[in-house]
Tab-separated table of C-alpha atoms and ligand atoms in Angstrom:
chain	number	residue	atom	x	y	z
A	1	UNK	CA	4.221	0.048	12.368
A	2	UNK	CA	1.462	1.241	9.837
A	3	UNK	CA	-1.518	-1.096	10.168
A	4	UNK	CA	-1.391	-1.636	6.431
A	5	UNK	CA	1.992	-2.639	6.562
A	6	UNK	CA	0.705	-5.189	8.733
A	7	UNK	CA	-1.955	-6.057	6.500
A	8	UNK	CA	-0.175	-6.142	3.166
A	9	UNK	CA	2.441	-8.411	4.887
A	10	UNK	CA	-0.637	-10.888	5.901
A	11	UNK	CA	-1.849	-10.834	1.882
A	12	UNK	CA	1.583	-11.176	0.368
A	13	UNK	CA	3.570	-13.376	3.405
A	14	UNK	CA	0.866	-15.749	3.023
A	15	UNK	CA	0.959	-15.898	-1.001
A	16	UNK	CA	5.122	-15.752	-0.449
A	17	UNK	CA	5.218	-18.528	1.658
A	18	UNK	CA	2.864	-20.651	-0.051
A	19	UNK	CA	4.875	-19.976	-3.685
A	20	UNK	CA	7.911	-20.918	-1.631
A	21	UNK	CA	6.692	-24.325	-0.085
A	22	UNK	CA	4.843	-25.455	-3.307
A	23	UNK	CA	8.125	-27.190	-5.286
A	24	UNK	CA	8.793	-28.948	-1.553
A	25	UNK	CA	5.426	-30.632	-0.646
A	26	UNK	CA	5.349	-33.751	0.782
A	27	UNK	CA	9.278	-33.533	0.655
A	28	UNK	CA	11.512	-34.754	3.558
A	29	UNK	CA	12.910	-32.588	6.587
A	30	UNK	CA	15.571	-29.908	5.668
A	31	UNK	CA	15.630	-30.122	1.618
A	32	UNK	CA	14.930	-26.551	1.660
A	33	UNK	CA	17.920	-25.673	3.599
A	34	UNK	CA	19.780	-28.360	2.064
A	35	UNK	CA	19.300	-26.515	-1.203
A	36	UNK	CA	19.727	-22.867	-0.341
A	37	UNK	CA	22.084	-23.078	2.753
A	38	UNK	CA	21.828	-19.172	3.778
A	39	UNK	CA	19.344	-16.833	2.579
A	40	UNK	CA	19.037	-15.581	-1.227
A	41	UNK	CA	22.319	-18.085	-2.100
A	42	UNK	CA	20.083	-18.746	-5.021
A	43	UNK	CA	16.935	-18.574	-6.637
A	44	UNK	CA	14.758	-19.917	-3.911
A	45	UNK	CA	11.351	-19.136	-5.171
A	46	UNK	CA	12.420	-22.084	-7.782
A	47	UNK	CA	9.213	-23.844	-9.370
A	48	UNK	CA	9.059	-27.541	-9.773
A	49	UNK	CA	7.165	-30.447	-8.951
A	50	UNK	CA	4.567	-28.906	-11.429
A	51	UNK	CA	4.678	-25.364	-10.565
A	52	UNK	CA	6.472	-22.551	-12.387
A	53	UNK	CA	8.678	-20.635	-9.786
A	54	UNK	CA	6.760	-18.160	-7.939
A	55	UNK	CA	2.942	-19.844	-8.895
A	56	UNK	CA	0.953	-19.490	-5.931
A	57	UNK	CA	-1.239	-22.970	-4.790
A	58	UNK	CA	-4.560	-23.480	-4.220
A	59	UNK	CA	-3.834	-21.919	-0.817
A	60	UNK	CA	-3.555	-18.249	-2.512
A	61	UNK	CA	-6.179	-18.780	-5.130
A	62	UNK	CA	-9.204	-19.942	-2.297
A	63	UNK	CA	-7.979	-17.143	-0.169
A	64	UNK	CA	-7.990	-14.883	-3.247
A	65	UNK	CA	-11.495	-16.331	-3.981
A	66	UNK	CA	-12.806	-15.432	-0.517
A	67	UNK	CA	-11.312	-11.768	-0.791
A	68	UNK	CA	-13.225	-11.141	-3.961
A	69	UNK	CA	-16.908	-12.248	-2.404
A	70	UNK	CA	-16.150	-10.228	0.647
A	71	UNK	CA	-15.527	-6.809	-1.817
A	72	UNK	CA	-18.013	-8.247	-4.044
A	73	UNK	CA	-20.850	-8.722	-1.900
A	74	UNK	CA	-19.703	-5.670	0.632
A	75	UNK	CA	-19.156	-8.068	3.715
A	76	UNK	CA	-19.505	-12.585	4.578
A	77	UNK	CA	-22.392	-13.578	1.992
A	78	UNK	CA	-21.416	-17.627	2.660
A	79	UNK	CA	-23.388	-19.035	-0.406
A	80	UNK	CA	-21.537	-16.755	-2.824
A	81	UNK	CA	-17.978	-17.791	-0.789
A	82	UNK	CA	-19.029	-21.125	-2.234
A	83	UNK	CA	-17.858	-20.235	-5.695
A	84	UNK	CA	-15.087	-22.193	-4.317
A	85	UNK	CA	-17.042	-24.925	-6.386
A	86	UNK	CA	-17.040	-22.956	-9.890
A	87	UNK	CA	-12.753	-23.002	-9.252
A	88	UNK	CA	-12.533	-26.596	-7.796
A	89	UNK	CA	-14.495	-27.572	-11.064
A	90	UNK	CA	-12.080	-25.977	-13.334
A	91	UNK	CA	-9.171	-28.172	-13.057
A	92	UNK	CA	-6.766	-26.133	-10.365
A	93	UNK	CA	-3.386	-28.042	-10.251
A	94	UNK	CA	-3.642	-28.682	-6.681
A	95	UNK	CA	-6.785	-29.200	-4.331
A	96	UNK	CA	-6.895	-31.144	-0.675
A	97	UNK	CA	-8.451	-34.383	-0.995
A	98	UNK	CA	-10.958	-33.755	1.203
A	99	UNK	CA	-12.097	-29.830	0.439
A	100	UNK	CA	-12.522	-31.377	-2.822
A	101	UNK	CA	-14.981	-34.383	-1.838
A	102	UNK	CA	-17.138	-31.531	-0.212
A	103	UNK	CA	-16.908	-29.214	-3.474
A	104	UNK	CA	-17.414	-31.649	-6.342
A	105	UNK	CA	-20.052	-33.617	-4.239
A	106	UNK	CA	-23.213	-31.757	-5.899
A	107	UNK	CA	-24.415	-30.623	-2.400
A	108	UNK	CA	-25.689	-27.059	-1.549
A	109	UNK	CA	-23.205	-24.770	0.198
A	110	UNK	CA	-24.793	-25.069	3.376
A	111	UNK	CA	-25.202	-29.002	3.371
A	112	UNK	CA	-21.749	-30.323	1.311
A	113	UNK	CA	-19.164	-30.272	4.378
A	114	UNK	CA	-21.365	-31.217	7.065
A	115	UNK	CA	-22.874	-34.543	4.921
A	116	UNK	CA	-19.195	-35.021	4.318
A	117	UNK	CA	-17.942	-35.112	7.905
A	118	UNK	CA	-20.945	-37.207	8.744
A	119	UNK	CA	-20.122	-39.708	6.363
A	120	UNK	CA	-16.556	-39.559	6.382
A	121	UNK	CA	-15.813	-38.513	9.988
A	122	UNK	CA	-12.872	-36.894	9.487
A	123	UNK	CA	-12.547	-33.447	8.258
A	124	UNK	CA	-9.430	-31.643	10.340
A	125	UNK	CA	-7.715	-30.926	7.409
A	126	UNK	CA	-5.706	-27.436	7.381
A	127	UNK	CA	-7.242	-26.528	3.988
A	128	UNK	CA	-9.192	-23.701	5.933
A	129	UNK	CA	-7.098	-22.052	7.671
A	130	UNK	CA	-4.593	-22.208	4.733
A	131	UNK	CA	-6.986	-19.377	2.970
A	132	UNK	CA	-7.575	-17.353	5.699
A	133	UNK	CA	-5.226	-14.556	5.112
A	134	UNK	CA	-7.757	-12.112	3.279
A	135	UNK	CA	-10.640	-12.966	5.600
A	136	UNK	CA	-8.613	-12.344	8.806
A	137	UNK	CA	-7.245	-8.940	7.334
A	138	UNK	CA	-11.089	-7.979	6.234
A	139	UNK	CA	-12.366	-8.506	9.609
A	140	UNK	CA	-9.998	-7.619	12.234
A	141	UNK	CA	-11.162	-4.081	12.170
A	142	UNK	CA	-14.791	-5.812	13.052
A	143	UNK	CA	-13.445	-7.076	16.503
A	144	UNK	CA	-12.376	-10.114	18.613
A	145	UNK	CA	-15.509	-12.005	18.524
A	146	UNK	CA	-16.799	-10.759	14.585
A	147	UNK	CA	-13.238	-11.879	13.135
A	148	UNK	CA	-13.362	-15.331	15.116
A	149	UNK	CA	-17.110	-15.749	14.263
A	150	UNK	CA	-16.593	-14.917	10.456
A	151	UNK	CA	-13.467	-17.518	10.730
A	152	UNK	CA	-15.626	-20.536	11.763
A	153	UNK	CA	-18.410	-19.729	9.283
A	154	UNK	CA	-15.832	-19.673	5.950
A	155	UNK	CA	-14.099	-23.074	7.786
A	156	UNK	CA	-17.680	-24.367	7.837
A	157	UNK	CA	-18.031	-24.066	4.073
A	158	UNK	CA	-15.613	-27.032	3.707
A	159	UNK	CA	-15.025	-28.406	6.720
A	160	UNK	CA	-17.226	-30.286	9.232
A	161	UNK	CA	-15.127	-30.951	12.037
A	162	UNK	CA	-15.311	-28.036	14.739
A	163	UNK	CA	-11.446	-28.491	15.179
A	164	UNK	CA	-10.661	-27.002	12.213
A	165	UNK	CA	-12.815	-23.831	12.896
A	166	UNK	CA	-11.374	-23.237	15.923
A	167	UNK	CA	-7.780	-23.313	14.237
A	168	UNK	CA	-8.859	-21.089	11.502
A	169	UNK	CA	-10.829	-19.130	14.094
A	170	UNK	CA	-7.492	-18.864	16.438
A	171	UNK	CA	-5.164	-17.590	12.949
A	172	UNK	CA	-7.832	-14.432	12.080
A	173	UNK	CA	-7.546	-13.358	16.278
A	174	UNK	CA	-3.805	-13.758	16.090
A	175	UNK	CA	-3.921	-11.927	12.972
A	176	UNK	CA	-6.292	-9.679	14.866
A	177	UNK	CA	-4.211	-8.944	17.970
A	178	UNK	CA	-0.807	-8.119	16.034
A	179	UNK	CA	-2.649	-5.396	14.271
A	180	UNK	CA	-3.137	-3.707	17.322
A	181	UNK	CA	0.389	-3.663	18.082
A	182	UNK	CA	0.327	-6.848	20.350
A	183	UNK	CA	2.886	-9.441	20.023
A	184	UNK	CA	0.652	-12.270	19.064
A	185	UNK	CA	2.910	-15.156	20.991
A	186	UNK	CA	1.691	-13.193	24.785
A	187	UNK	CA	-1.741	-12.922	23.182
A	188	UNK	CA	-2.056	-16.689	22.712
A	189	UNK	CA	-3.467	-17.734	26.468
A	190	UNK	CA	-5.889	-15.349	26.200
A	191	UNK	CA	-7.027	-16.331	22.654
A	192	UNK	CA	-7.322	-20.075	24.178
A	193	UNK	CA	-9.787	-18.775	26.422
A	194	UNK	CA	-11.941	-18.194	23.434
A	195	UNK	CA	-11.841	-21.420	21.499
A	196	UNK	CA	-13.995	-24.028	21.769
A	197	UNK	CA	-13.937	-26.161	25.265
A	198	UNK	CA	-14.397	-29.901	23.160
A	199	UNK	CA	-10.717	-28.393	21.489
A	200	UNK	CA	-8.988	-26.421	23.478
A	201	UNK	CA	-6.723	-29.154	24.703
A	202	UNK	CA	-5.339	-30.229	22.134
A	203	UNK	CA	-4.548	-26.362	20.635
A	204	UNK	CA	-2.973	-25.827	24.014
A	205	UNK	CA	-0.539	-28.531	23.348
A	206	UNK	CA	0.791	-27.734	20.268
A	207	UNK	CA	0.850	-23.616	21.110
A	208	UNK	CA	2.603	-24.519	24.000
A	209	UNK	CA	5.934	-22.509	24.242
A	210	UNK	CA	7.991	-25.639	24.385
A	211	UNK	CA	5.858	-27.308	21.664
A	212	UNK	CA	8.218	-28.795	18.424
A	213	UNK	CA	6.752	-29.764	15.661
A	214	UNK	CA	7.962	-32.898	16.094
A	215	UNK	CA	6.196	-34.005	18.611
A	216	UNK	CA	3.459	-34.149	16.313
A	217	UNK	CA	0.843	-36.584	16.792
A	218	UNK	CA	-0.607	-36.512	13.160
A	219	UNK	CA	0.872	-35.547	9.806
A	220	UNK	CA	0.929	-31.421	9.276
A	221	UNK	CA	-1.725	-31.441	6.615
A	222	UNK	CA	-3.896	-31.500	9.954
A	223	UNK	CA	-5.155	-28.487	11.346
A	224	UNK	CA	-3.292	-28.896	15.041
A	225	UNK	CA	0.429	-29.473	13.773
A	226	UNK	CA	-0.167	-27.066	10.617
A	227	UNK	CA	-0.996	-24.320	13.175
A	228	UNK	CA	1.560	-25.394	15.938
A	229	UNK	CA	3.789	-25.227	13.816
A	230	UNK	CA	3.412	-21.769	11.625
A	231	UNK	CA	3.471	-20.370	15.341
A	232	UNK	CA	6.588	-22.488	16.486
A	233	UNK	CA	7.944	-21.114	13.263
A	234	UNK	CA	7.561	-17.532	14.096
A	235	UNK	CA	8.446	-17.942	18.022
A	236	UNK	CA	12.145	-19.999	17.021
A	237	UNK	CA	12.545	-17.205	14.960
A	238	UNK	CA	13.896	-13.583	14.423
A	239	UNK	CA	12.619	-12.400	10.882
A	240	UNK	CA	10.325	-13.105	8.143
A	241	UNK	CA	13.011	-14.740	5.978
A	242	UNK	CA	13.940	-17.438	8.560
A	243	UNK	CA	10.571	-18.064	9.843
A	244	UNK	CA	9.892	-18.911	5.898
A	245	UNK	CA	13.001	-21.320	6.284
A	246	UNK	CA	11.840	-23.010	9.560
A	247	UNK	CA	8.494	-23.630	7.962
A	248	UNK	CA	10.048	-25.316	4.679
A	249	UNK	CA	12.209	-27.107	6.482
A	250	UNK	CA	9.843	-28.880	8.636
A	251	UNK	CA	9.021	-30.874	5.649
A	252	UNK	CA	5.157	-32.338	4.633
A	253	UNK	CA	2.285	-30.029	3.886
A	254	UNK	CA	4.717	-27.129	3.037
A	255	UNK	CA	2.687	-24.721	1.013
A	256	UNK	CA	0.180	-24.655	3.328
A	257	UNK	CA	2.596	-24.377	6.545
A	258	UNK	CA	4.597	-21.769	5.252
A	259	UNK	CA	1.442	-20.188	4.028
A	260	UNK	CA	0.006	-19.758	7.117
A	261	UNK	CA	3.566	-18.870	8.878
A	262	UNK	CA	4.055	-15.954	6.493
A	263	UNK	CA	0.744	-14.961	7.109
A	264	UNK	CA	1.426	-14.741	10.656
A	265	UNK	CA	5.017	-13.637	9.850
A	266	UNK	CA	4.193	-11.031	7.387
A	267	UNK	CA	1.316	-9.782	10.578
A	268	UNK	CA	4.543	-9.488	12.729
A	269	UNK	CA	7.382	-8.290	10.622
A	270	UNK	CA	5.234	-6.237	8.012
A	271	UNK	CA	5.161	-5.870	4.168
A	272	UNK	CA	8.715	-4.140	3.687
A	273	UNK	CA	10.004	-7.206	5.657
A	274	UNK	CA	9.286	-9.839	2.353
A	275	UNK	CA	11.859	-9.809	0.208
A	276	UNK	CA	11.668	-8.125	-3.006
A	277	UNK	CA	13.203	-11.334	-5.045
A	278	UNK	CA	10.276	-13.549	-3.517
A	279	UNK	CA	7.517	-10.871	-4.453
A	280	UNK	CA	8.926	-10.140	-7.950
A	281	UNK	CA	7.974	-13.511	-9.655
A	282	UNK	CA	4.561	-14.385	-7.523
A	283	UNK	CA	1.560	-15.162	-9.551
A	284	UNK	CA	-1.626	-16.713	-8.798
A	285	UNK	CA	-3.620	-18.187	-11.409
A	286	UNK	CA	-7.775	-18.498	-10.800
A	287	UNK	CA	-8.972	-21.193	-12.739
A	288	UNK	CA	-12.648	-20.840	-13.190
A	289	UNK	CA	-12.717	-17.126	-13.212
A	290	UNK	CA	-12.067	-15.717	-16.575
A	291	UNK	CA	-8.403	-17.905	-17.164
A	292	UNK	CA	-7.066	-14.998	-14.824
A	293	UNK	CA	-3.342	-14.625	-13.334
A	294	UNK	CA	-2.821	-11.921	-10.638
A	295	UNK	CA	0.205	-10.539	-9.912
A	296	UNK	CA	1.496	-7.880	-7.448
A	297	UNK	CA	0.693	-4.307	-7.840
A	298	UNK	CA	4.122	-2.679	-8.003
A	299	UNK	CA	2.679	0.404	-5.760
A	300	UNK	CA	2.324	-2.487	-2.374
A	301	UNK	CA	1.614	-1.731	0.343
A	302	UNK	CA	-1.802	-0.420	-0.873
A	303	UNK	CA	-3.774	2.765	0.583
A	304	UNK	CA	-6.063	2.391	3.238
A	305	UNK	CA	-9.404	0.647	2.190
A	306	UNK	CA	-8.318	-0.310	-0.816
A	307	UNK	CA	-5.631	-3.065	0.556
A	308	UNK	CA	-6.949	-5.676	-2.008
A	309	UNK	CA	-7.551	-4.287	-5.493
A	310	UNK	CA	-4.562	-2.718	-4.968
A	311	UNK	CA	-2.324	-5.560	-3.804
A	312	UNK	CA	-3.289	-8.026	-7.143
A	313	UNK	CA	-3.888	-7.127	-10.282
A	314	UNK	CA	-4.213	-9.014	-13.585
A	315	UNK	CA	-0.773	-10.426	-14.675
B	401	MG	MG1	-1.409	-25.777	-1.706
């Protein structure tokens, strides 16, 4: 497959999955299933619970955010990725608790998370690896150790605790080795190798091959279970669709799990694997920058180069 197949399906799987699991947040096990029984027997990108079907969460609009300093500023300029701030002061509809204590906390870029994680010792949220998808597409081309680097820096930004830059760190090399062709589930014992040695423990656990989400030891708005189980969701699996469907169904942080699955999902399977009915009606508003909504380019998957000005464009 095309390496911008691959990297379209990162971009939109991501945005897909997140539009998908917005309606079902914090909703119990299976209600996704229970409502659409097979796939397309209905409209599943369905809105509700305050989003219009096929809005994209604050998932897609930080990740957005991110893509536009990196073409912006021609590479990682952190204090400008920190117009996260100018958005979370806007009003978006959704924002994690705690990436919003570090953005609305009047602190410079460089100080806000880590004052916050010393005060409030606990910062493993998932809310960065949840907008990863743009920064692991923009630097996988840079290499193993510039993509995970890159990873823990944008983490930093929000979050204090290490553990969630070695999750977000682990999600741009996965991203990283499937664009090379690599199945990214063979990849992962190598990619352990390279986190962290205070976390790799506990990522080994929940990558494990036998791993279940429900053996859980926190809720999945945590960075462990969030990214044990995007990659449970793509292993139990056999196509984008379904690994979409596993994600919903586990229930909880569901934006953000399916966000990262079809990140990781749309790595794997590619851009012309995403159906057509769930691209169609996704849209992903950016409070704070101009009252903009971005839809999908009908011309996806873009032309080398130009994989992100060409993917969204002003609804
Ligand atoms: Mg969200």
């Amino acid at each position: 497959m095309k390496r911008i197949q691959r990297a379209a399906g990162v971009i939109v799987g991501s945005a897909v999955g997140d539009a998908l699991g917005g309606p079902f947040e914090f909703g119990p096990q299976g209600a996704f299933s229970a409502r659409f029984p097979a796939p397309g027997a209905g409209d599943e990108m369905c809105g509700g619970g305050g989003w219009d079907p096929g809005e994209a969460t604050d998932d897609t609009q930080m990740a957005i955010l991110v893509a536009e300093s990196l073409l912006e500023r021609g590479g990682l300029d952190l204090p400008d990725v920190f117009r996260f701030q100018r958005w979370a002061a806007s009003d978006p509809k959704d924002i994690g608790v705690q990436t919003e204590d570090v953005l609305t906390n009047g602190m410079p870029w460089d100080l806000a998370a880590a004052i916050h994680f010393q005060v409030n010792q606990r910062a493993a949220g998932n809310g960065s690896l949840m907008r990863a998808s743009a920064s692991a597409v923009h630097f996988a081309a840079a290499g193993q150790e510039a993509t995970m680097d890159a990873a823990r820096r944008i983490a930093a930004l929000t979050h204090g605790d290490r553990a969630a830059w070695e999750g977000t760190a682990i999600f741009h090399e996965l991203i990283r080795v499937t664009f090379e062709d690599t199945d990214p589930l063979t990849a992962l014992p190598d990619i352990l190798t390279l986190v962290h040695p205070d976390h790799r423990g506990r990522y080994a656990t929940v990558l494990a091959p036998d791993w279940h989400p429900d053996q859980a030891t926190e809720f999945n708005g945590s960075v462990w279970p969030c990214l044990g189980s995007a990659v449970w969701a793509l292993r139990t699996t056999t196509s984008f669709e379904d690994a979409m469907r596993a994600a919903i169904d586990l229930g909880g942080d569901t934006d953000t799990v399916a966000a990262v699955t079809g990140g990781l999902a749309g790595a794997y399977y590619g851009m012309a694997a995403i159906p057509a009915r769930w691209t169609q009606p996704l849209h992903v508003p950016l409070p704070g920058f101009d009252g903009r909504v971005l839809r999908l380019a009908p011309c996806t998957p873009p032309r080398r180069g130009l994989w992100m000005r060409q993917v969204w464009q002003p609804a």
